[in-house]
Short mmCIF file of C-alpha atoms in Angstrom, two decimals:
data_model
loop_
_atom_site.label_atom_id
_atom_site.label_comp_id
_atom_site.label_asym_id
_atom_site.label_seq_id
_atom_site.Cartn_x
_atom_site.Cartn_y
_atom_site.Cartn_z
CA MET A 936 11.21 53.81 -184.61
CA ILE A 937 12.96 50.43 -184.89
CA VAL A 938 11.03 49.63 -188.07
CA LEU A 939 11.93 53.04 -189.50
CA ALA A 940 15.60 52.53 -188.64
CA LEU A 941 15.63 49.22 -190.54
CA THR A 942 14.10 50.96 -193.57
CA PHE A 943 16.72 53.67 -193.24
CA ILE A 944 19.52 51.08 -193.58
CA ASP A 945 17.66 49.23 -196.34
CA ASP A 946 17.38 52.47 -198.32
CA ILE A 947 21.16 52.93 -198.24
CA LEU A 948 21.62 49.55 -199.92
CA ASN A 949 19.84 50.82 -203.04
CA TYR A 950 22.84 53.04 -203.91
CA ASN A 951 26.53 52.45 -204.58
CA SER A 952 27.73 55.54 -202.72
CA LEU A 953 26.71 57.54 -199.65
CA SER A 954 27.84 60.84 -198.13
CA ILE A 955 27.13 61.63 -194.48
CA VAL A 956 27.19 65.40 -194.05
CA GLY A 957 27.02 67.47 -190.87
CA LEU A 958 25.54 70.97 -191.00
CA GLN A 959 27.85 71.93 -188.14
CA LYS A 960 30.48 70.28 -185.96
CA ASN A 961 28.95 68.19 -183.15
CA THR A 962 25.65 67.54 -184.94
CA GLY A 963 26.10 63.76 -184.64
CA LYS A 964 27.66 62.99 -188.02
CA THR A 965 30.18 60.52 -186.59
CA GLU A 966 27.49 58.82 -184.49
CA CYS A 967 25.49 58.42 -187.69
CA LEU A 968 28.48 56.90 -189.46
CA LYS A 969 29.02 54.49 -186.55
CA TYR A 970 25.33 53.54 -186.60
CA VAL A 971 25.41 52.80 -190.33
CA LEU A 972 28.70 50.85 -190.23
CA ALA A 973 27.45 48.66 -187.38
CA ARG A 974 24.25 47.65 -189.20
CA LEU A 975 25.15 47.16 -192.85
CA PRO A 976 24.81 43.50 -193.94
CA LEU A 977 28.41 42.68 -194.89
CA GLU A 978 27.37 39.22 -196.01
CA LYS A 979 25.44 40.93 -198.84
CA LYS A 980 27.52 44.02 -199.60
CA ARG A 981 31.21 44.87 -199.85
CA VAL A 982 31.59 48.19 -198.03
CA ALA A 983 34.36 50.82 -198.11
CA VAL A 984 34.58 54.01 -196.03
CA THR A 985 36.72 57.14 -195.98
CA SER A 986 36.54 60.66 -194.55
CA ILE A 987 37.04 64.17 -195.92
CA GLY A 988 38.45 65.46 -192.64
CA ILE A 989 39.77 63.48 -189.69
CA ASP A 990 37.30 61.09 -188.12
CA GLY A 991 37.70 58.74 -185.18
CA GLU A 992 39.52 61.09 -182.80
CA THR A 993 38.51 60.71 -179.15
CA THR A 994 38.55 64.51 -178.61
CA ASP A 995 37.43 67.26 -180.98
CA GLN A 996 40.47 69.45 -181.66
CA VAL A 997 38.35 72.61 -181.88
CA THR A 998 35.66 72.27 -179.18
CA ARG A 999 37.64 69.88 -176.93
CA THR A 1000 34.51 67.74 -176.53
CA GLN A 1001 34.49 63.94 -176.52
CA LYS A 1002 34.01 62.28 -179.92
CA PRO A 1003 32.88 58.73 -180.75
CA GLU A 1004 35.57 56.45 -182.15
CA ILE A 1005 35.16 54.70 -185.50
CA VAL A 1006 34.97 50.90 -185.27
CA LEU A 1007 35.34 48.88 -188.46
CA ARG A 1008 34.08 45.33 -188.79
CA GLU A 1009 36.03 42.48 -190.32
CA GLY A 1010 35.86 42.64 -194.12
CA MET A 1011 35.30 46.39 -194.43
CA TYR A 1012 37.57 48.37 -196.72
CA PHE A 1013 38.82 51.79 -195.68
CA GLY A 1014 40.81 54.73 -197.05
CA THR A 1015 42.97 56.81 -194.70
CA SER A 1016 46.28 58.69 -194.62
CA GLU A 1017 49.62 56.98 -194.13
CA ALA A 1018 49.99 58.64 -190.73
CA HIS A 1019 46.66 57.32 -189.46
CA TYR A 1020 47.09 53.94 -191.10
CA ARG A 1021 50.15 53.38 -188.89
CA GLN A 1022 48.01 54.14 -185.81
CA ARG A 1023 45.27 51.62 -186.66
CA ARG A 1024 44.08 49.26 -183.93
CA LEU A 1025 43.12 46.38 -186.17
CA VAL A 1026 44.77 43.83 -188.42
CA SER A 1027 44.46 44.76 -192.08
CA GLU A 1028 45.48 43.80 -195.60
CA LEU A 1029 47.06 46.58 -197.66
CA ILE A 1030 45.20 47.05 -200.96
CA ASP A 1031 46.60 50.23 -202.50
CA VAL A 1032 48.71 53.34 -201.82
CA SER A 1033 47.64 56.29 -203.97
CA ASP A 1034 49.86 58.83 -205.71
CA GLU A 1035 47.84 61.68 -204.17
CA SER A 1036 49.41 63.26 -201.10
CA THR A 1037 47.56 64.88 -198.19
CA SER A 1038 49.02 66.79 -195.23
CA LEU A 1039 49.18 63.43 -193.44
CA GLY A 1040 50.79 61.49 -196.28
CA ARG A 1041 49.44 59.43 -199.16
CA VAL A 1042 46.00 57.83 -199.01
CA VAL A 1043 46.18 54.15 -198.09
CA THR A 1044 43.37 51.73 -198.92
CA ALA A 1045 43.16 48.50 -196.93
CA ARG A 1046 40.76 45.76 -195.84
CA ALA A 1047 40.09 45.05 -192.18
CA LEU A 1048 40.94 41.44 -191.27
CA THR A 1049 39.74 41.93 -187.66
CA GLN A 1050 37.33 44.29 -185.97
CA GLY A 1051 39.05 47.38 -184.57
CA LYS A 1052 39.36 51.16 -184.33
CA ILE A 1053 40.71 53.46 -187.01
CA LEU A 1054 41.30 57.15 -187.62
CA LEU A 1055 39.89 58.07 -191.04
CA SER A 1056 41.48 60.88 -193.08
CA GLY A 1057 41.05 60.27 -196.78
CA PRO A 1058 41.29 62.32 -200.01
CA SER A 1059 41.02 66.07 -199.47
CA SER A 1060 39.93 67.15 -202.97
CA THR A 1061 36.91 66.39 -205.14
CA LEU A 1062 39.10 64.85 -207.84
CA GLY A 1063 40.97 62.75 -205.29
CA LEU A 1064 37.72 61.56 -203.78
CA GLN A 1065 36.26 60.71 -207.19
CA ARG A 1066 39.42 58.78 -208.03
CA TRP A 1067 39.19 56.83 -204.76
CA MET A 1068 35.54 56.00 -205.47
CA ARG A 1069 36.45 54.73 -208.95
CA ASP A 1070 39.22 52.60 -207.45
CA MET A 1071 36.69 51.09 -205.05
CA ARG A 1072 34.52 50.04 -207.96
CA ARG A 1073 37.58 48.31 -209.43
CA HIS A 1074 37.81 46.31 -206.22
CA GLU A 1075 34.12 45.36 -206.63
CA ILE A 1076 32.95 47.50 -203.70
CA ASP A 1077 29.14 47.65 -203.59
CA LEU A 1078 28.85 50.67 -201.30
CA ALA A 1079 31.42 53.45 -200.77
CA ILE A 1080 30.74 55.76 -197.82
CA VAL A 1081 32.19 59.26 -197.48
CA ASP A 1082 32.16 61.04 -194.13
CA GLY A 1083 31.81 64.74 -194.94
CA ALA A 1084 31.20 68.18 -193.46
CA LEU A 1085 29.27 71.35 -194.36
CA SER A 1086 32.51 73.34 -194.64
CA ARG A 1087 33.58 70.87 -197.36
CA LEU A 1088 30.10 70.36 -198.80
CA SER A 1089 31.34 70.27 -202.39
CA LEU A 1090 33.01 66.95 -201.58
CA ALA A 1091 29.58 65.55 -200.75
CA SER A 1092 28.04 66.75 -204.01
CA PRO A 1093 26.15 64.48 -206.41
CA ALA A 1094 29.33 64.37 -208.51
CA VAL A 1095 30.78 62.22 -205.71
CA SER A 1096 27.91 60.25 -204.16
CA GLN A 1097 24.49 58.99 -205.25
CA SER A 1098 22.87 59.34 -201.83
CA MET A 1099 23.34 61.26 -198.61
CA ILE A 1100 22.34 61.57 -194.97
CA LEU A 1101 22.20 65.00 -193.33
CA ALA A 1102 23.12 65.46 -189.66
CA THR A 1103 21.82 68.53 -187.83
CA GLY A 1104 21.21 69.53 -184.24
CA ALA A 1105 21.56 71.97 -181.38
CA ALA A 1106 25.15 72.78 -182.37
CA TYR A 1107 23.66 74.37 -185.51
CA SER A 1108 21.17 76.41 -183.46
CA ILE A 1109 19.74 76.08 -179.94
CA ASN A 1110 16.59 77.86 -181.12
CA MET A 1111 14.37 75.00 -182.30
CA THR A 1112 12.32 77.12 -184.70
CA GLN A 1113 15.46 78.53 -186.32
CA LEU A 1114 17.06 75.08 -186.40
CA VAL A 1115 14.05 73.57 -188.18
CA GLN A 1116 13.86 76.46 -190.67
CA ARG A 1117 17.57 76.43 -191.53
CA THR A 1118 17.70 72.65 -191.88
CA ALA A 1119 14.50 72.58 -193.94
CA PHE A 1120 15.97 75.15 -196.33
CA MET A 1121 19.09 73.02 -196.84
CA VAL A 1122 16.85 70.00 -197.49
CA GLU A 1123 14.88 72.07 -200.00
CA LEU A 1124 18.10 72.84 -201.90
CA ILE A 1125 19.25 69.20 -201.82
CA ASN A 1126 15.87 68.13 -203.21
CA LEU A 1127 15.75 70.58 -206.12
CA GLU A 1128 14.48 68.91 -209.29
CA VAL A 1129 16.81 67.91 -212.12
CA THR A 1130 16.51 69.88 -215.36
CA SER A 1131 15.50 68.31 -218.69
CA GLU A 1132 17.66 65.69 -220.43
CA SER A 1133 18.27 68.06 -223.34
CA ASN A 1134 19.55 70.74 -220.94
CA ILE A 1135 21.77 68.18 -219.19
CA ALA A 1136 23.34 67.17 -222.52
CA LEU A 1137 24.04 70.79 -223.47
CA LEU A 1138 25.19 72.15 -220.11
CA THR A 1139 27.10 69.33 -218.36
CA PRO A 1140 30.34 69.85 -220.36
CA LEU A 1141 30.36 73.59 -219.45
CA GLU A 1142 32.45 73.91 -216.28
CA SER A 1143 32.81 77.70 -216.15
CA GLY A 1144 31.03 80.90 -217.14
CA MET A 1145 27.34 81.62 -217.68
CA TRP A 1146 25.21 80.43 -220.59
CA TRP A 1147 21.63 80.60 -221.80
CA ILE A 1148 19.41 78.47 -224.01
CA ASP A 1149 16.80 80.10 -226.22
CA THR A 1150 13.31 78.83 -227.01
CA CYS A 1151 14.69 77.05 -230.12
CA GLY A 1152 17.15 75.08 -227.98
CA LEU A 1153 20.25 76.98 -229.12
CA LEU A 1154 23.09 77.63 -226.65
CA HIS A 1155 24.60 81.11 -226.12
CA GLU A 1156 27.45 82.30 -223.90
CA MET A 1157 27.01 85.36 -221.70
CA PRO A 1158 29.82 87.93 -221.79
CA MET A 1159 30.59 88.12 -218.06
CA ALA A 1160 32.62 85.34 -216.40
CA THR A 1161 30.61 84.55 -213.27
CA SER A 1162 27.49 85.43 -211.31
CA LEU A 1163 29.78 87.36 -208.94
CA SER A 1164 30.47 90.00 -211.62
CA GLN A 1165 29.35 93.49 -210.67
CA GLN A 1166 28.01 94.33 -214.12
CA VAL A 1167 25.53 91.83 -215.54
CA GLU A 1168 24.12 92.40 -219.03
CA PHE A 1169 20.95 90.65 -220.21
CA GLN A 1170 20.59 92.36 -223.61
CA GLY A 1171 19.24 90.21 -226.42
CA MET A 1172 17.94 87.51 -224.07
CA ASP A 1173 14.20 88.00 -224.67
CA SER A 1174 14.00 84.43 -226.02
CA CYS A 1175 15.89 82.93 -223.05
CA SER A 1176 14.19 79.88 -221.56
CA THR A 1177 17.10 78.49 -219.50
CA LEU A 1178 19.91 80.37 -217.76
CA TYR A 1179 22.91 78.33 -216.58
CA VAL A 1180 25.38 79.39 -213.87
CA ALA A 1181 28.37 77.04 -213.85
CA GLY A 1182 29.83 78.51 -210.65
CA ALA A 1183 28.28 79.87 -207.47
CA LEU A 1184 24.75 81.26 -207.43
CA VAL A 1185 24.54 84.23 -205.04
CA ASP A 1186 21.84 86.63 -203.84
CA THR A 1187 22.96 89.65 -205.87
CA PHE A 1188 22.80 87.78 -209.17
CA LEU A 1189 19.49 86.09 -208.36
CA GLU A 1190 18.01 89.50 -207.53
CA LYS A 1191 19.20 90.94 -210.87
CA VAL A 1192 17.62 88.02 -212.75
CA ARG A 1193 14.37 88.45 -210.80
CA LYS A 1194 14.17 92.16 -211.62
CA ASN A 1195 14.70 91.63 -215.35
CA LYS A 1196 11.27 91.47 -217.01
CA SER A 1197 12.47 89.38 -219.97
CA LEU A 1198 13.57 86.64 -217.54
CA LYS A 1199 10.35 86.53 -215.54
CA HIS A 1200 9.69 82.82 -216.16
CA VAL A 1201 13.26 81.64 -216.71
CA GLU A 1202 14.54 78.27 -215.52
CA LEU A 1203 17.82 78.93 -213.70
CA VAL A 1204 20.12 75.88 -213.65
CA VAL A 1205 23.16 75.19 -211.44
CA ARG A 1206 25.40 72.11 -211.36
CA ASP A 1207 24.12 70.91 -207.97
CA PHE A 1208 22.89 72.21 -204.62
CA THR A 1209 26.43 72.83 -203.30
CA LYS A 1210 26.71 75.74 -205.77
CA ILE A 1211 23.80 77.65 -204.22
CA PHE A 1212 24.60 80.43 -201.74
CA VAL A 1213 21.33 82.35 -201.58
CA THR A 1214 19.06 83.26 -198.69
CA PRO A 1215 15.59 81.76 -198.34
CA GLN A 1216 14.12 85.24 -198.83
CA GLN A 1217 15.74 85.74 -202.25
CA LEU A 1218 14.81 82.24 -203.37
CA ARG A 1219 11.17 82.72 -202.33
CA LEU A 1220 10.95 86.07 -204.19
CA PHE A 1221 12.46 84.52 -207.33
CA VAL A 1222 9.99 81.64 -207.32
CA LYS A 1223 7.07 83.94 -206.48
CA MET A 1224 7.86 86.04 -209.57
CA GLY A 1225 7.65 82.92 -211.76
CA GLY A 1226 11.26 81.69 -211.80
CA THR A 1227 12.45 78.12 -211.29
CA ILE A 1228 15.75 76.73 -210.02
CA ARG A 1229 16.87 73.28 -211.13
CA VAL A 1230 20.09 71.27 -211.07
CA LEU A 1231 22.14 69.10 -213.42
CA GLN A 1232 22.85 66.50 -210.72
CA LYS A 1233 21.23 65.53 -207.44
CA SER A 1234 21.77 62.99 -204.68
CA LYS A 1235 18.98 61.09 -203.00
CA LEU A 1236 18.53 62.41 -199.47
CA ILE A 1237 17.75 59.27 -197.49
CA ALA A 1238 17.26 60.66 -193.99
CA VAL A 1239 18.07 63.42 -191.54
CA THR A 1240 19.57 62.74 -188.11
CA VAL A 1241 19.59 65.06 -185.11
CA ASN A 1242 21.76 65.61 -182.07
CA PRO A 1243 19.63 67.60 -179.60
CA THR A 1244 22.62 68.44 -177.37
CA SER A 1245 24.88 71.43 -178.08
CA PRO A 1246 28.62 71.46 -177.22
CA SER A 1247 27.80 73.89 -174.40
CA GLY A 1248 25.43 71.35 -172.86
CA TYR A 1249 22.10 72.90 -173.92
CA VAL A 1250 19.58 70.13 -174.69
CA LEU A 1251 16.55 70.44 -176.97
CA ASP A 1252 13.50 68.20 -176.63
CA SER A 1253 14.42 65.31 -178.95
CA ASP A 1254 10.88 64.10 -179.69
CA ALA A 1255 9.61 67.60 -180.42
CA LEU A 1256 12.61 68.34 -182.66
CA CYS A 1257 12.23 65.11 -184.64
CA ASP A 1258 8.48 65.63 -185.07
CA ARG A 1259 8.71 69.28 -186.14
CA LEU A 1260 11.58 68.69 -188.52
CA SER A 1261 10.00 65.58 -190.04
CA GLN A 1262 6.79 67.52 -190.73
CA ALA A 1263 8.77 70.39 -192.28
CA ILE A 1264 10.81 68.23 -194.67
CA ASN A 1265 8.51 65.23 -195.18
CA LEU A 1266 11.33 62.78 -194.43
CA PRO A 1267 12.19 60.45 -191.53
CA VAL A 1268 14.21 62.18 -188.80
CA TYR A 1269 16.20 60.14 -186.26
CA ASP A 1270 17.86 60.75 -182.93
CA LEU A 1271 20.17 57.77 -183.26
CA LEU A 1272 21.62 57.95 -179.75
CA LYS A 1273 18.18 57.99 -178.15
CA ASN A 1274 16.99 55.07 -180.27
#
């Protein structure tokens, strides 16, 4: 496991950005962030970190359970709100104060001059987060880390970060079989293949609506606005090879596509996995009938971490959980506290 853990950190260094996403509160996301921050080779990489929510609190404000505190090492850059910057327990050099306001004030970027504890509460929108990441590149940051959450999964999309780590555990489900199945399905969505380069060139600029590409490579707009529309018309789409949904992909729309004979072998494209809100059953039926789902952008899923303990105190067998989940997703799975 020690050798695997070293590889896990080495893999992170191959990318310039990383999101750490929890599938539920108390799945060990903050422990994962702490683990990564403590082991990155700062002599080789300039590292910056921020959080979508609030990270570093000693007590979870919802579950009232104890939370691990965030410790930054000397030389690390960080982005947090004005309110939490004032509460820092380290010496730092102020780098920038953004124009974007959050509920806790503007986002402050600074560099730690000593080791110490910090509350992280960074940009709260995708655009704000993208702007912060661009600013970090201006400061020659090699690796920008975003601490995320499933409820704000769009902020951990491939539009924001090149790579990601997924945290899951007993807080997500205390039934091990269900936990493995639900986590494996999320991993399946994250790992969906990217569509062709020609499709990417045509579809990336389209940020709304639904579109289709015919067998000659020509682009057409569909009359309805979104996949959530009650009435979906597929007339004149016999030559459709690719169907693009710019917004959310949901079960009802996927079922309508599956039942349309002219779309039997269609490639259905979404922007990235965060736009998919379908059940495993509907996805399996769609693929079984000959359909394919692909994405315009994807992040590299580096690893999955587990917290076998639920907030209520129920504990799953860590070794069994890691083994079963690793077999299901064909990726390393770590219980970082145990190891």
